[in-house]
Every structure is written in C-alpha cells, then in structure tokens.
C-alpha cells in the first residue's frame, strides 16, 4: 500500500498533522488543490471498521457477556485509532489512484 507521500515524486508528505492535506508537494511542487477524494475514505472506514467492531462486540457479548466498561475499553480506542489510521491509508490510496488515472 502506498505511503502518505506525493503521488508524483514519492518524496513530499501529503498530510500536515493527522488528516489535513498540504497545499502542494514540498519536494516537487505538485499542486494538491485538484485532489478530490470526497467522502470516499469515510465510506470505506465506516463499512470496514464498522463491520469489524460490530461483529467483534456482538461475538464478545454473546460468548462472554462482559461488563459494559470492558466493551468501552476495547472498542473505543480501536475505533479512534483504527479510523484515523484507515482514513490516512485509504485517502492516500484514493489520491494515488486519482493521480494515476486522471492526473492533474
Ligand atoms: Zn512531489
């Protein structure tokens, strides 16, 4: 899977902070303003991570009936860390696909 780097040169980082895109590549100067992934990354995260967390929570509840605090300790950090991680990875993949297929 592609690193969170410029789709043209592979050197300059795509993001400032966790999920904000830079204005342009700091290495080759590629303008990032044409990037439009829309709601694509969020849709994939909701569908994939939602299925994992919902299935996991159901399985845990049916088999072990743990107290609610244990569900919170397990699933809340997984949702928080997992969604940010997946958003970065999927957004990067969609940006690289957009650049490869359409260019700008
Ligand atoms: Zn670049």
PDB file of C-alpha atoms and ligand atoms in Angstrom:
ATOM      1  CA  UNK A   1       0.000   0.000   0.000  1.00  0.00           C
ATOM      2  CA  UNK A   2       1.249   3.469  -0.875  1.00  0.00           C
ATOM      3  CA  UNK A   3       2.930   5.648   1.730  1.00  0.00           C
ATOM      4  CA  UNK A   4       1.365   9.015   2.544  1.00  0.00           C
ATOM      5  CA  UNK A   5       3.678  10.731   0.079  1.00  0.00           C
ATOM      6  CA  UNK A   6       3.300  12.770  -3.085  1.00  0.00           C
ATOM      7  CA  UNK A   7       1.830  10.657  -5.927  1.00  0.00           C
ATOM      8  CA  UNK A   8       4.235  12.170  -8.492  1.00  0.00           C
ATOM      9  CA  UNK A   9       7.650  12.146  -6.774  1.00  0.00           C
ATOM     10  CA  UNK A  10       7.002   9.887  -3.768  1.00  0.00           C
ATOM     11  CA  UNK A  11       9.046  12.199  -1.525  1.00  0.00           C
ATOM     12  CA  UNK A  12       6.970  15.080  -0.138  1.00  0.00           C
ATOM     13  CA  UNK A  13       4.424  14.236   2.570  1.00  0.00           C
ATOM     14  CA  UNK A  14       0.723  14.507   1.693  1.00  0.00           C
ATOM     15  CA  UNK A  15      -0.574  15.484   5.116  1.00  0.00           C
ATOM     16  CA  UNK A  16       0.016  18.104   7.747  1.00  0.00           C
ATOM     17  CA  UNK A  17      -0.987  16.658  11.070  1.00  0.00           C
ATOM     18  CA  UNK A  18      -3.211  13.609  11.002  1.00  0.00           C
ATOM     19  CA  UNK A  19      -5.602  14.159   8.101  1.00  0.00           C
ATOM     20  CA  UNK A  20      -5.183  17.655   6.636  1.00  0.00           C
ATOM     21  CA  UNK A  21      -3.746  17.829   3.146  1.00  0.00           C
ATOM     22  CA  UNK A  22      -0.857  20.145   2.344  1.00  0.00           C
ATOM     23  CA  UNK A  23      -1.366  22.779  -0.362  1.00  0.00           C
ATOM     24  CA  UNK A  24       1.431  21.400  -2.532  1.00  0.00           C
ATOM     25  CA  UNK A  25       4.292  18.926  -2.507  1.00  0.00           C
ATOM     26  CA  UNK A  26       7.277  20.260  -0.595  1.00  0.00           C
ATOM     27  CA  UNK A  27       9.620  18.274  -2.817  1.00  0.00           C
ATOM     28  CA  UNK A  28       8.403  18.630  -6.439  1.00  0.00           C
ATOM     29  CA  UNK A  29       5.799  21.397  -6.051  1.00  0.00           C
ATOM     30  CA  UNK A  30       2.809  19.343  -7.307  1.00  0.00           C
ATOM     31  CA  UNK A  31      -0.360  21.330  -6.557  1.00  0.00           C
ATOM     32  CA  UNK A  32      -2.650  19.303  -4.285  1.00  0.00           C
ATOM     33  CA  UNK A  33      -5.671  21.586  -4.761  1.00  0.00           C
ATOM     34  CA  UNK A  34      -7.049  19.306  -7.510  1.00  0.00           C
ATOM     35  CA  UNK A  35      -7.295  16.387  -5.105  1.00  0.00           C
ATOM     36  CA  UNK A  36     -10.903  15.399  -4.567  1.00  0.00           C
ATOM     37  CA  UNK A  37     -11.494  12.173  -2.679  1.00  0.00           C
ATOM     38  CA  UNK A  38     -14.878  13.391  -1.443  1.00  0.00           C
ATOM     39  CA  UNK A  39     -16.462  11.134   1.141  1.00  0.00           C
ATOM     40  CA  UNK A  40     -14.787   8.042  -0.303  1.00  0.00           C
ATOM     41  CA  UNK A  41     -12.353   7.369   2.546  1.00  0.00           C
ATOM     42  CA  UNK A  42     -15.036   7.817   5.210  1.00  0.00           C
ATOM     43  CA  UNK A  43     -17.387   5.412   3.450  1.00  0.00           C
ATOM     44  CA  UNK A  44     -14.760   2.681   3.367  1.00  0.00           C
ATOM     45  CA  UNK A  45     -13.863   3.244   7.027  1.00  0.00           C
ATOM     46  CA  UNK A  46     -17.493   3.145   8.137  1.00  0.00           C
ATOM     47  CA  UNK A  47     -18.185  -0.042   6.189  1.00  0.00           C
ATOM     48  CA  UNK A  48     -14.986  -1.927   7.051  1.00  0.00           C
ATOM     49  CA  UNK A  49     -14.277  -0.791  10.610  1.00  0.00           C
ATOM     50  CA  UNK A  50     -17.982  -0.714  11.437  1.00  0.00           C
ATOM     51  CA  UNK A  51     -18.311  -4.358  10.419  1.00  0.00           C
ATOM     52  CA  UNK A  52     -15.217  -5.346  12.436  1.00  0.00           C
ATOM     53  CA  UNK A  53     -16.274  -3.510  15.601  1.00  0.00           C
ATOM     54  CA  UNK A  54     -19.926  -4.515  15.420  1.00  0.00           C
ATOM     55  CA  UNK A  55     -19.069  -8.149  14.735  1.00  0.00           C
ATOM     56  CA  UNK A  56     -16.427  -8.196  17.451  1.00  0.00           C
ATOM     57  CA  UNK A  57     -18.681  -6.600  20.033  1.00  0.00           C
ATOM     58  CA  UNK A  58     -21.518  -8.994  19.220  1.00  0.00           C
ATOM     59  CA  UNK A  59     -19.224 -12.008  19.377  1.00  0.00           C
ATOM     60  CA  UNK A  60     -17.758 -10.865  22.719  1.00  0.00           C
ATOM     61  CA  UNK A  61     -21.167 -10.160  24.209  1.00  0.00           C
ATOM     62  CA  UNK A  62     -22.727 -13.443  23.084  1.00  0.00           C
ATOM     63  CA  UNK A  63     -19.803 -15.596  24.217  1.00  0.00           C
ATOM     64  CA  UNK A  64     -18.588 -13.899  27.419  1.00  0.00           C
ATOM     65  CA  UNK A  65     -21.186 -11.305  28.482  1.00  0.00           C
ATOM     66  CA  UNK A  66     -18.510  -8.892  29.806  1.00  0.00           C
ATOM     67  CA  UNK A  67     -19.421  -5.726  31.736  1.00  0.00           C
ATOM     68  CA  UNK A  68     -20.102  -2.654  29.619  1.00  0.00           C
ATOM     69  CA  UNK A  69     -16.882  -0.940  30.756  1.00  0.00           C
ATOM     70  CA  UNK A  70     -14.872  -3.733  29.138  1.00  0.00           C
ATOM     71  CA  UNK A  71     -16.640  -3.117  25.829  1.00  0.00           C
ATOM     72  CA  UNK A  72     -15.783   0.573  26.139  1.00  0.00           C
ATOM     73  CA  UNK A  73     -12.127  -0.141  26.978  1.00  0.00           C
ATOM     74  CA  UNK A  74     -11.768  -2.456  23.996  1.00  0.00           C
ATOM     75  CA  UNK A  75     -13.840  -0.821  21.284  1.00  0.00           C
ATOM     76  CA  UNK A  76     -13.482   2.934  21.826  1.00  0.00           C
ATOM     77  CA  UNK A  77      -9.672   3.032  21.386  1.00  0.00           C
ATOM     78  CA  UNK A  78      -9.942   0.626  18.453  1.00  0.00           C
ATOM     79  CA  UNK A  79     -12.499   2.891  16.784  1.00  0.00           C
ATOM     80  CA  UNK A  80     -10.462   6.046  17.434  1.00  0.00           C
ATOM     81  CA  UNK A  81      -7.050   4.742  16.378  1.00  0.00           C
ATOM     82  CA  UNK A  82      -8.397   2.450  13.673  1.00  0.00           C
ATOM     83  CA  UNK A  83     -10.490   5.117  11.966  1.00  0.00           C
ATOM     84  CA  UNK A  84      -7.656   7.668  11.840  1.00  0.00           C
ATOM     85  CA  UNK A  85      -5.205   5.041  10.597  1.00  0.00           C
ATOM     86  CA  UNK A  86      -7.630   3.751   7.980  1.00  0.00           C
ATOM     87  CA  UNK A  87      -8.643   7.260   6.869  1.00  0.00           C
ATOM     88  CA  UNK A  88      -4.997   8.139   6.179  1.00  0.00           C
ATOM     89  CA  UNK A  89      -4.303   4.903   4.322  1.00  0.00           C
ATOM     90  CA  UNK A  90      -7.482   4.930   2.242  1.00  0.00           C
ATOM     91  CA  UNK A  91      -7.251   8.653   1.485  1.00  0.00           C
ATOM     92  CA  UNK A  92      -3.674   8.132   0.318  1.00  0.00           C
ATOM     93  CA  UNK A  93      -4.698   5.197  -1.870  1.00  0.00           C
ATOM     94  CA  UNK A  94      -7.549   7.171  -3.450  1.00  0.00           C
ATOM     95  CA  UNK A  95      -5.282  10.183  -4.090  1.00  0.00           C
ATOM     96  CA  UNK A  96      -2.713   7.942  -5.773  1.00  0.00           C
ATOM     97  CA  UNK A  97      -5.478   6.321  -7.865  1.00  0.00           C
ATOM     98  CA  UNK A  98      -6.822   9.735  -8.863  1.00  0.00           C
ATOM     99  CA  UNK A  99      -3.352  10.882  -9.893  1.00  0.00           C
ATOM    100  CA  UNK A 100      -2.622   7.668 -11.787  1.00  0.00           C
ATOM    101  CA  UNK A 101      -5.968   7.510 -13.626  1.00  0.00           C
ATOM    102  CA  UNK A 102      -6.770  11.185 -14.173  1.00  0.00           C
ATOM    103  CA  UNK A 103      -3.612  13.156 -13.423  1.00  0.00           C
ATOM    104  CA  UNK A 104      -3.939  16.866 -12.813  1.00  0.00           C
TER     105      UNK A 104
HETATM  106 ZN1  LIG B   1       6.086  15.590  -5.142  1.00  0.00          ZN
END
